[in-house]
Protein backbone atom coordinates (compact mmCIF):
# COMPACT_ATOMS: atom_id res chain seq x y z
CA UNK A 1 0.00 0.00 0.00
CA UNK A 2 1.33 3.36 -0.96
CA UNK A 3 0.62 6.48 1.07
CA UNK A 4 1.90 9.99 0.71
CA UNK A 5 2.38 10.74 4.40
CA UNK A 6 5.43 13.00 4.53
CA UNK A 7 5.29 16.75 4.50
CA UNK A 8 5.06 18.26 1.06
CA UNK A 9 8.38 19.53 -0.24
CA UNK A 10 8.60 23.30 -0.36
CA UNK A 11 8.87 23.35 -4.13
CA UNK A 12 5.77 21.23 -4.44
CA UNK A 13 3.70 23.35 -2.11
CA UNK A 14 4.18 26.56 -4.00
CA UNK A 15 0.75 27.52 -5.24
CA UNK A 16 0.41 27.27 -8.98
CA UNK A 17 -1.59 30.07 -10.52
CA UNK A 18 -4.55 28.84 -12.52
CA UNK A 19 -6.21 30.87 -15.24
CA UNK A 20 -10.00 30.97 -14.85
CA UNK A 21 -11.83 29.17 -17.62
CA UNK A 22 -12.94 31.83 -20.14
CA UNK A 23 -16.57 30.71 -19.85
CA UNK A 24 -18.09 31.99 -16.64
CA UNK A 25 -20.78 30.21 -14.60
CA UNK A 26 -23.61 32.68 -14.08
CA UNK A 27 -21.14 35.55 -13.91
CA UNK A 28 -18.69 33.68 -11.64
CA UNK A 29 -15.16 32.69 -12.65
CA UNK A 30 -14.59 28.96 -12.46
CA UNK A 31 -11.63 26.62 -12.20
CA UNK A 32 -11.77 22.99 -13.33
CA UNK A 33 -9.73 21.40 -10.54
CA UNK A 34 -9.89 17.76 -11.62
CA UNK A 35 -10.00 16.82 -15.30
CA UNK A 36 -8.86 13.63 -17.06
CA UNK A 37 -6.64 15.75 -19.31
CA UNK A 38 -4.46 16.50 -16.28
CA UNK A 39 -3.16 12.92 -15.82
CA UNK A 40 -2.78 9.84 -17.98
CA UNK A 41 -4.65 6.58 -17.31
CA UNK A 42 -7.54 8.29 -15.52
CA UNK A 43 -11.07 7.54 -16.74
CA UNK A 44 -12.75 10.22 -14.64
CA UNK A 45 -12.70 12.21 -11.43
CA UNK A 46 -15.84 11.89 -9.33
CA UNK A 47 -17.32 12.57 -5.86
CA UNK A 48 -15.93 15.94 -4.72
CA UNK A 49 -15.39 17.00 -1.10
CA UNK A 50 -14.29 20.35 0.38
CA UNK A 51 -13.04 21.39 3.81
CA UNK A 52 -11.48 24.48 5.38
CA UNK A 53 -8.63 23.85 7.82
CA UNK A 54 -8.24 25.81 11.04
CA UNK A 55 -5.57 27.98 9.41
CA UNK A 56 -7.92 28.82 6.53
CA UNK A 57 -6.38 26.51 3.93
CA UNK A 58 -8.93 25.06 1.52
CA UNK A 59 -8.66 21.34 0.67
CA UNK A 60 -10.50 19.64 -2.20
CA UNK A 61 -10.53 15.83 -2.45
CA UNK A 62 -12.02 13.50 -5.05
CA UNK A 63 -11.99 9.96 -6.48
CA UNK A 64 -9.37 9.39 -9.18
CA UNK A 65 -10.91 6.54 -11.18
CA UNK A 66 -9.25 4.34 -13.76
CA UNK A 67 -9.51 2.46 -16.05
CA UNK A 68 -13.27 3.04 -15.91
CA UNK A 69 -15.58 5.53 -14.23
CA UNK A 70 -17.50 2.78 -12.41
CA UNK A 71 -18.25 2.98 -8.68
CA UNK A 72 -16.39 1.14 -5.94
CA UNK A 73 -17.74 -2.41 -6.29
CA UNK A 74 -17.09 -2.45 -10.03
CA UNK A 75 -13.75 -0.64 -10.14
CA UNK A 76 -10.46 -2.14 -9.00
CA UNK A 77 -8.43 1.06 -9.28
CA UNK A 78 -9.84 4.09 -7.43
CA UNK A 79 -7.51 6.33 -5.47
CA UNK A 80 -8.28 9.51 -3.53
CA UNK A 81 -6.44 12.67 -4.48
CA UNK A 82 -6.46 16.30 -3.36
CA UNK A 83 -5.54 19.85 -4.25
CA UNK A 84 -5.04 22.69 -1.81
CA UNK A 85 -5.45 26.47 -1.86
CA UNK A 86 -4.08 29.03 0.58
CA UNK A 87 -5.74 32.05 -1.03
CA UNK A 88 -9.46 31.26 -0.91
CA UNK A 89 -9.47 29.23 -4.11
CA UNK A 90 -7.66 31.63 -6.43
CA UNK A 91 -4.68 29.32 -6.94
CA UNK A 92 -4.15 25.65 -6.16
CA UNK A 93 -1.33 23.14 -5.68
CA UNK A 94 -0.82 20.29 -8.11
CA UNK A 95 -2.85 17.12 -7.65
CA UNK A 96 -1.55 15.05 -4.73
CA UNK A 97 -2.48 11.50 -3.72
CA UNK A 98 -3.83 10.86 -0.21
CA UNK A 99 -4.71 7.14 -0.51
CA UNK A 100 -3.34 4.84 -3.22
CA UNK A 101 -3.93 1.08 -2.98
CA UNK A 102 -2.44 -1.58 -5.28
CA UNK A 103 -4.48 -2.66 -8.26
CA UNK A 104 -7.44 -4.71 -7.09
CA UNK A 105 -8.10 -2.60 -3.99
CA UNK A 106 -10.02 0.66 -4.16
CA UNK A 107 -10.90 3.67 -1.98
CA UNK A 108 -13.88 5.86 -2.81
CA UNK A 109 -16.27 8.60 -1.69
CA UNK A 110 -14.12 11.03 0.33
CA UNK A 111 -15.73 13.09 3.06
CA UNK A 112 -14.34 15.47 5.67
CA UNK A 113 -14.87 16.69 9.20
CA UNK A 114 -12.67 19.48 10.52
CA UNK A 115 -12.38 19.39 14.32
CA UNK A 116 -12.11 23.10 15.04
CA UNK A 117 -11.20 22.42 18.67
CA UNK A 118 -8.11 20.26 17.98
CA UNK A 119 -7.23 21.23 14.40
CA UNK A 120 -7.56 17.62 13.22
CA UNK A 121 -9.01 17.03 9.77
CA UNK A 122 -10.63 13.62 9.33
CA UNK A 123 -11.11 12.22 5.85
CA UNK A 124 -13.43 9.20 5.61
CA UNK A 125 -13.72 6.85 2.66
CA UNK A 126 -15.14 3.47 1.69
CA UNK A 127 -12.75 0.60 0.93
CA UNK A 128 -13.02 -2.69 -0.94
CA UNK A 129 -10.62 -5.49 -1.85
CA UNK A 130 -12.14 -6.63 -5.13
CA UNK A 131 -9.78 -9.60 -5.38
CA UNK A 132 -10.30 -11.23 -1.98
CA UNK A 133 -13.63 -9.78 -0.75
CA UNK A 134 -15.61 -8.40 -3.66
CA UNK A 135 -18.82 -6.63 -2.60
CA UNK A 136 -17.67 -6.36 1.05
CA UNK A 137 -17.50 -2.72 2.14
CA UNK A 138 -15.12 -1.45 4.81
CA UNK A 139 -15.19 2.01 6.35
CA UNK A 140 -11.90 3.85 6.81
CA UNK A 141 -10.60 7.18 8.08
CA UNK A 142 -7.30 9.04 7.79
CA UNK A 143 -6.33 12.13 9.79
CA UNK A 144 -4.21 15.21 9.24
CA UNK A 145 -2.85 17.31 12.08
CA UNK A 146 -1.06 19.83 9.87
CA UNK A 147 -3.86 21.31 7.74
CA UNK A 148 -3.70 18.60 5.09
CA UNK A 149 0.06 18.61 4.52
CA UNK A 150 0.40 14.98 5.63
CA UNK A 151 -2.02 12.17 6.48
CA UNK A 152 -2.01 9.26 8.92
CA UNK A 153 -2.12 5.60 8.06
CA UNK A 154 -5.73 4.49 7.38
CA UNK A 155 -7.78 3.27 10.32
CA UNK A 156 -10.52 0.70 9.76
CA UNK A 157 -13.49 1.85 11.86
CA UNK A 158 -16.01 -0.62 10.39
CA UNK A 159 -16.42 -2.51 13.67
CA UNK A 160 -17.11 0.73 15.55
CA UNK A 161 -19.75 2.26 13.29
CA UNK A 162 -21.31 -0.84 11.70
CA UNK A 163 -22.85 -4.08 13.03
CA UNK A 164 -21.54 -7.63 12.55
CA UNK A 165 -24.74 -8.71 10.81
CA UNK A 166 -24.18 -5.95 8.22
CA UNK A 167 -20.94 -7.54 6.99
CA UNK A 168 -22.28 -8.36 3.53
CA UNK A 169 -24.60 -5.37 3.20
CA UNK A 170 -24.22 -2.54 0.70
CA UNK A 171 -23.09 0.17 3.13
CA UNK A 172 -21.03 3.32 2.80
CA UNK A 173 -20.20 6.65 4.44
CA UNK A 174 -21.82 9.58 2.64
CA UNK A 175 -19.37 11.60 0.57
CA UNK A 176 -18.84 15.33 1.09
CA UNK A 177 -18.72 16.19 4.77
CA UNK A 178 -20.01 15.63 8.27
CA UNK A 179 -20.24 18.30 10.96
CA UNK A 180 -19.16 19.28 14.46
CA UNK A 181 -21.66 20.36 17.12
CA UNK A 182 -21.22 23.37 19.38
CA UNK A 183 -20.14 21.02 22.18
CA UNK A 184 -17.43 19.46 19.99
CA UNK A 185 -19.11 16.17 19.00
CA UNK A 186 -18.24 14.98 15.49
CA UNK A 187 -21.23 13.71 13.45
CA UNK A 188 -21.58 12.00 10.09
CA UNK A 189 -23.96 9.65 8.23
CA UNK A 190 -23.67 6.03 7.14
CA UNK A 191 -25.95 4.51 4.49
CA UNK A 192 -27.07 0.89 4.62
CA UNK A 193 -29.29 0.38 1.59
CA UNK A 194 -31.10 -2.52 3.30
CA UNK A 195 -31.70 -0.95 6.71
CA UNK A 196 -31.61 2.85 6.25
CA UNK A 197 -29.34 5.77 7.13
CA UNK A 198 -27.58 5.89 10.51
CA UNK A 199 -25.75 8.66 12.33
CA UNK A 200 -22.26 7.93 13.62
CA UNK A 201 -19.77 10.15 15.37
CA UNK A 202 -17.19 10.73 18.06
CA UNK A 203 -17.38 12.35 21.48
CA UNK A 204 -13.62 12.23 22.08
CA UNK A 205 -12.25 14.02 19.00
CA UNK A 206 -11.88 10.92 16.89
CA UNK A 207 -10.18 8.57 19.34
CA UNK A 208 -13.23 6.32 19.22
CA UNK A 209 -16.42 6.29 17.15
CA UNK A 210 -20.03 5.47 18.02
CA UNK A 211 -23.11 4.40 16.04
CA UNK A 212 -26.65 5.61 16.76
CA UNK A 213 -28.62 2.45 16.03
CA UNK A 214 -31.80 4.23 14.97
CA UNK A 215 -32.47 4.00 11.21
CA UNK A 216 -33.74 6.93 9.15
CA UNK A 217 -36.13 6.09 6.31
CA UNK A 218 -36.57 6.94 3.54
CA UNK A 219 -32.99 8.03 3.08
CA UNK A 220 -29.90 7.48 0.97
CA UNK A 221 -26.83 9.76 0.93
CA UNK A 222 -27.48 12.25 3.74
CA UNK A 223 -25.99 15.34 5.39
CA UNK A 224 -26.28 16.17 9.07
CA UNK A 225 -26.20 19.58 10.72
CA UNK A 226 -26.87 20.91 14.22
CA UNK A 227 -29.70 23.41 14.56
CA UNK A 228 -29.58 26.47 16.82
CA UNK A 229 -31.62 24.73 19.54
CA UNK A 230 -29.21 21.76 19.64
CA UNK A 231 -31.42 19.46 17.54
CA UNK A 232 -29.84 17.34 14.84
CA UNK A 233 -31.19 17.66 11.29
CA UNK A 234 -30.45 15.14 8.56
CA UNK A 235 -31.19 16.19 4.98
CA UNK A 236 -31.51 13.10 2.78
CA UNK A 237 -31.43 12.03 -0.81
CA UNK A 238 -34.17 9.52 -1.58
CA UNK A 239 -34.55 7.56 -4.80
CA UNK A 240 -38.14 8.76 -5.25
CA UNK A 241 -40.40 10.78 -5.49
CA UNK A 242 -38.30 13.72 -6.69
CA UNK A 243 -37.67 15.64 -3.46
CA UNK A 244 -35.49 15.61 -0.35
CA UNK A 245 -36.54 14.19 3.03
CA UNK A 246 -35.70 15.85 6.35
CA UNK A 247 -35.26 14.05 9.69
CA UNK A 248 -35.10 15.87 13.04
CA UNK A 249 -33.92 14.53 16.40
CA UNK A 250 -34.25 16.46 19.66
CA UNK A 251 -32.52 13.76 21.74
CA UNK A 252 -29.16 13.25 20.01
CA UNK A 253 -30.34 10.62 17.58
CA UNK A 254 -32.31 8.34 19.89
CA UNK A 255 -35.53 9.07 17.95
CA UNK A 256 -36.43 11.01 14.82
CA UNK A 257 -39.36 12.69 13.10
CA UNK A 258 -39.30 12.58 9.30
CA UNK A 259 -41.07 14.45 6.51
CA UNK A 260 -40.76 15.12 2.78
CA UNK A 261 -39.35 18.55 1.96
CA UNK A 262 -41.46 19.86 -0.91
CA UNK A 263 -39.37 23.05 -1.14
CA UNK A 264 -36.29 21.02 -2.12
CA UNK A 265 -36.86 19.16 -5.41
CA UNK A 266 -34.14 16.58 -6.04
CA UNK A 267 -33.39 13.96 -8.74
CA UNK A 268 -31.90 11.40 -6.29
CA UNK A 269 -28.47 12.98 -6.01
CA UNK A 270 -26.05 13.87 -3.24
CA UNK A 271 -26.26 17.49 -2.07
CA UNK A 272 -24.72 19.82 0.52
CA UNK A 273 -25.96 21.82 3.50
CA UNK A 274 -23.91 24.13 5.73
CA UNK A 275 -24.39 26.93 8.23
CA UNK A 276 -23.40 30.47 7.24
CA UNK A 277 -22.68 32.94 10.02
CA UNK A 278 -21.52 36.54 9.86
CA UNK A 279 -21.97 39.59 12.05
CA UNK A 280 -25.62 40.04 11.10
CA UNK A 281 -26.57 36.74 9.45
CA UNK A 282 -27.10 33.22 10.78
CA UNK A 283 -28.69 30.90 8.23
CA UNK A 284 -28.50 27.56 6.46
CA UNK A 285 -27.35 27.19 2.85
CA UNK A 286 -28.39 24.24 0.69
CA UNK A 287 -27.13 23.37 -2.79
CA UNK A 288 -28.28 20.58 -5.12
CA UNK A 289 -29.32 19.72 -8.64
CA UNK A 290 -32.74 21.36 -8.41
CA UNK A 291 -34.81 19.10 -10.62
CA UNK A 292 -37.23 16.28 -9.87
CA UNK A 293 -35.83 13.85 -12.41
CA UNK A 294 -32.59 15.08 -14.02
CA UNK A 295 -29.18 15.93 -12.64
CA UNK A 296 -29.07 19.54 -13.81
CA UNK A 297 -29.76 23.10 -12.65
CA UNK A 298 -27.37 23.37 -9.71
CA UNK A 299 -29.00 25.90 -7.36
CA UNK A 300 -28.46 27.37 -3.91
CA UNK A 301 -31.15 28.21 -1.35
CA UNK A 302 -31.23 29.97 2.02
CA UNK A 303 -33.16 29.20 5.19
CA UNK A 304 -33.34 31.90 7.85
CA UNK A 305 -35.51 29.77 10.18
CA UNK A 306 -33.39 26.63 10.68
CA UNK A 307 -34.77 24.73 7.70
CA UNK A 308 -38.49 25.33 8.28
CA UNK A 309 -38.74 27.31 5.04
CA UNK A 310 -36.41 27.90 2.10
CA UNK A 311 -35.91 30.71 -0.36
CA UNK A 312 -36.83 30.25 -4.01
CA UNK A 313 -33.14 29.82 -4.74
CA UNK A 314 -30.65 31.02 -7.31
CA UNK A 315 -29.31 28.96 -10.21
CA UNK A 316 -25.55 28.56 -10.23
CA UNK A 317 -25.37 26.43 -13.38
CA UNK A 318 -28.41 25.45 -15.44
CA UNK A 319 -26.72 22.61 -17.34
CA UNK A 320 -25.69 19.09 -16.34
CA UNK A 321 -24.59 19.04 -12.67
CA UNK A 322 -24.46 16.34 -10.00
CA UNK A 323 -22.61 15.95 -6.66
CA UNK A 324 -21.50 19.13 -4.90
CA UNK A 325 -19.96 20.41 -1.68
CA UNK A 326 -19.99 23.80 0.08
CA UNK A 327 -17.74 25.62 2.55
CA UNK A 328 -17.45 29.07 4.10
CA UNK A 329 -13.90 30.26 3.43
CA UNK A 330 -11.67 32.33 5.71
CA UNK A 331 -12.51 35.53 3.81
CA UNK A 332 -16.22 34.97 4.42
CA UNK A 333 -17.04 33.99 0.84
CA UNK A 334 -18.71 30.70 -0.04
CA UNK A 335 -16.71 28.05 -1.89
CA UNK A 336 -18.38 25.44 -4.09
CA UNK A 337 -17.04 22.36 -5.88
CA UNK A 338 -19.37 20.43 -8.17
CA UNK A 339 -19.50 17.81 -10.91
CA UNK A 340 -20.33 19.49 -14.21
CA UNK A 341 -21.24 18.42 -17.73
CA UNK A 342 -21.83 14.68 -17.32
CA UNK A 343 -18.95 14.27 -14.82
CA UNK A 344 -16.37 15.58 -17.29
CA UNK A 345 -15.40 18.56 -15.11
CA UNK A 346 -15.11 19.26 -11.39
CA UNK A 347 -15.47 23.00 -11.11
CA UNK A 348 -14.62 25.25 -8.17
CA UNK A 349 -16.11 28.70 -7.88
CA UNK A 350 -16.72 31.17 -5.06
CA UNK A 351 -19.03 34.07 -4.32
CA UNK A 352 -19.97 36.40 -1.47
CA UNK A 353 -23.22 35.77 0.42
CA UNK A 354 -24.74 38.84 -1.23
CA UNK A 355 -24.46 37.16 -4.65
CA UNK A 356 -27.15 34.68 -3.59
CA UNK A 357 -29.61 37.41 -2.64
CA UNK A 358 -28.97 39.77 -5.57
Short mmCIF file of N, CA and C in Angstrom, two decimals, residues 72-73 75-76 101-107 126-138 140:
data_model
loop_
_atom_site.label_atom_id
_atom_site.label_comp_id
_atom_site.label_asym_id
_atom_site.label_seq_id
_atom_site.Cartn_x
_atom_site.Cartn_y
_atom_site.Cartn_z
N UNK A 72 -17.33 1.95 -6.71
CA UNK A 72 -16.39 1.14 -5.94
C UNK A 72 -16.48 -0.36 -6.22
N UNK A 73 -17.67 -0.95 -6.19
CA UNK A 73 -17.74 -2.41 -6.29
C UNK A 73 -17.50 -2.94 -7.69
N UNK A 75 -14.94 -1.36 -9.68
CA UNK A 75 -13.75 -0.64 -10.14
C UNK A 75 -12.57 -1.01 -9.24
N UNK A 76 -11.58 -1.66 -9.80
CA UNK A 76 -10.46 -2.14 -9.00
C UNK A 76 -9.30 -1.17 -8.92
N UNK A 101 -4.07 2.52 -3.21
CA UNK A 101 -3.93 1.08 -2.98
C UNK A 101 -3.41 0.39 -4.25
N UNK A 102 -2.83 -0.81 -4.10
CA UNK A 102 -2.44 -1.58 -5.28
C UNK A 102 -3.65 -1.95 -6.12
N UNK A 103 -3.41 -2.24 -7.36
CA UNK A 103 -4.48 -2.66 -8.26
C UNK A 103 -5.26 -3.82 -7.66
N UNK A 104 -6.58 -3.70 -7.68
CA UNK A 104 -7.44 -4.71 -7.09
C UNK A 104 -8.09 -4.26 -5.80
N UNK A 105 -7.54 -3.19 -5.20
CA UNK A 105 -8.10 -2.60 -3.99
C UNK A 105 -8.42 -1.14 -4.28
N UNK A 106 -9.58 -0.69 -3.81
CA UNK A 106 -10.02 0.66 -4.16
C UNK A 106 -10.52 1.42 -2.93
N UNK A 107 -10.38 2.75 -2.99
CA UNK A 107 -10.90 3.67 -1.98
C UNK A 107 -11.77 4.69 -2.68
N UNK A 126 -14.67 4.85 1.73
CA UNK A 126 -15.14 3.47 1.69
C UNK A 126 -14.11 2.62 0.93
N UNK A 127 -13.84 1.44 1.45
CA UNK A 127 -12.75 0.60 0.93
C UNK A 127 -13.27 -0.77 0.53
N UNK A 128 -12.68 -1.33 -0.54
CA UNK A 128 -13.02 -2.69 -0.94
C UNK A 128 -11.81 -3.36 -1.57
N UNK A 129 -11.61 -4.63 -1.20
CA UNK A 129 -10.62 -5.49 -1.85
C UNK A 129 -11.38 -6.34 -2.85
N UNK A 130 -11.34 -5.96 -4.11
CA UNK A 130 -12.14 -6.63 -5.13
C UNK A 130 -11.58 -7.99 -5.52
N UNK A 131 -10.37 -8.30 -5.08
CA UNK A 131 -9.78 -9.60 -5.38
C UNK A 131 -10.18 -10.64 -4.33
N UNK A 132 -10.05 -10.27 -3.05
CA UNK A 132 -10.30 -11.23 -1.98
C UNK A 132 -11.71 -11.15 -1.40
N UNK A 133 -12.31 -9.95 -1.39
CA UNK A 133 -13.63 -9.78 -0.75
C UNK A 133 -14.51 -8.86 -1.58
N UNK A 134 -14.77 -9.22 -2.80
CA UNK A 134 -15.61 -8.40 -3.66
C UNK A 134 -17.00 -8.23 -3.03
N UNK A 135 -17.50 -7.01 -3.12
CA UNK A 135 -18.82 -6.63 -2.60
C UNK A 135 -18.87 -6.51 -1.07
N UNK A 136 -17.72 -6.58 -0.39
CA UNK A 136 -17.67 -6.36 1.05
C UNK A 136 -17.08 -4.97 1.31
N UNK A 137 -17.89 -4.11 1.92
CA UNK A 137 -17.50 -2.72 2.14
C UNK A 137 -16.88 -2.53 3.53
N UNK A 138 -15.75 -1.83 3.56
CA UNK A 138 -15.12 -1.45 4.81
C UNK A 138 -15.07 0.08 4.89
N UNK A 140 -13.22 3.41 6.36
CA UNK A 140 -11.90 3.85 6.81
C UNK A 140 -11.88 5.35 7.10
#
